[in-house]
């Protein structure tokens, strides 16, 4: 009898342990956190049931209940973006970020930048990127640390202040391109490439130069990509784009209307420009602390606005 009872107890224990292991494995496979709160239910709806509308409902419940608010607000905004509820996502982040921790504000800014880009709010995108760049050259980014932990496709990795600055400058350059302000875009792409060069930003820089009919300069940049001299040059998309831009230059017979190109407002303020110059003086080689482009546009300084 005792032996039978012991065997039964052992069997129940194994069954419980086996069930726990299966449950733990489920959470690992689907990247769903453990628990039964509204945030967990939101992630289950998002990742397992593939039901974004239900996920949003549960994310809202998590935010109102104070359950993992930092993650709930960010994840909800991402899901809203995926189903074209971008405007609603922007309002949600702006309205409820005050409930989030100080550590979450930087990632929420990045979410907002993506949302602004998705729905074409270029001015808002530019202003937010400039604010983030100011925080960097004032030494307030990453909570004063030289690196931060980022996540992409479920993997964690370290990002340095230099890499983040180059990324933001690339985003700023792209935003200026959407306004057809190719001189301003060129300025920030040049700086981004001096800090942390890559083939994708090089192609964008070349396009800015092409729009200004500066074909020799553009060709030099594109050859760096096609000949594999830049990080990321091995990427098929970057190589193909570089070849396409080289072909586009050959097909152009007349330069763009320079009157339109030069009739620009750089949309930068003195403090912002000086802040970037300070970064470059610390990071760039001593022989090129100041970009020639700034000398070329110095006569426009009285037009600079915040």
Tab-separated table of N, CA and C in Angstrom, residues 69 117 143 190:
chain	number	residue	atom	x	y	z
A	69	UNK	N	3.662	48.961	-17.757
A	69	UNK	CA	3.215	50.065	-18.610
A	69	UNK	C	4.248	50.421	-19.675
A	117	UNK	N	7.312	58.914	-39.296
A	117	UNK	CA	7.787	58.554	-40.636
A	117	UNK	C	6.708	57.814	-41.408
A	143	UNK	N	21.301	57.937	-20.456
A	143	UNK	CA	21.461	58.190	-19.022
A	143	UNK	C	22.922	58.429	-18.640
A	190	UNK	N	26.751	63.679	-44.529
A	190	UNK	CA	28.217	63.762	-44.481
A	190	UNK	C	28.710	63.541	-43.060
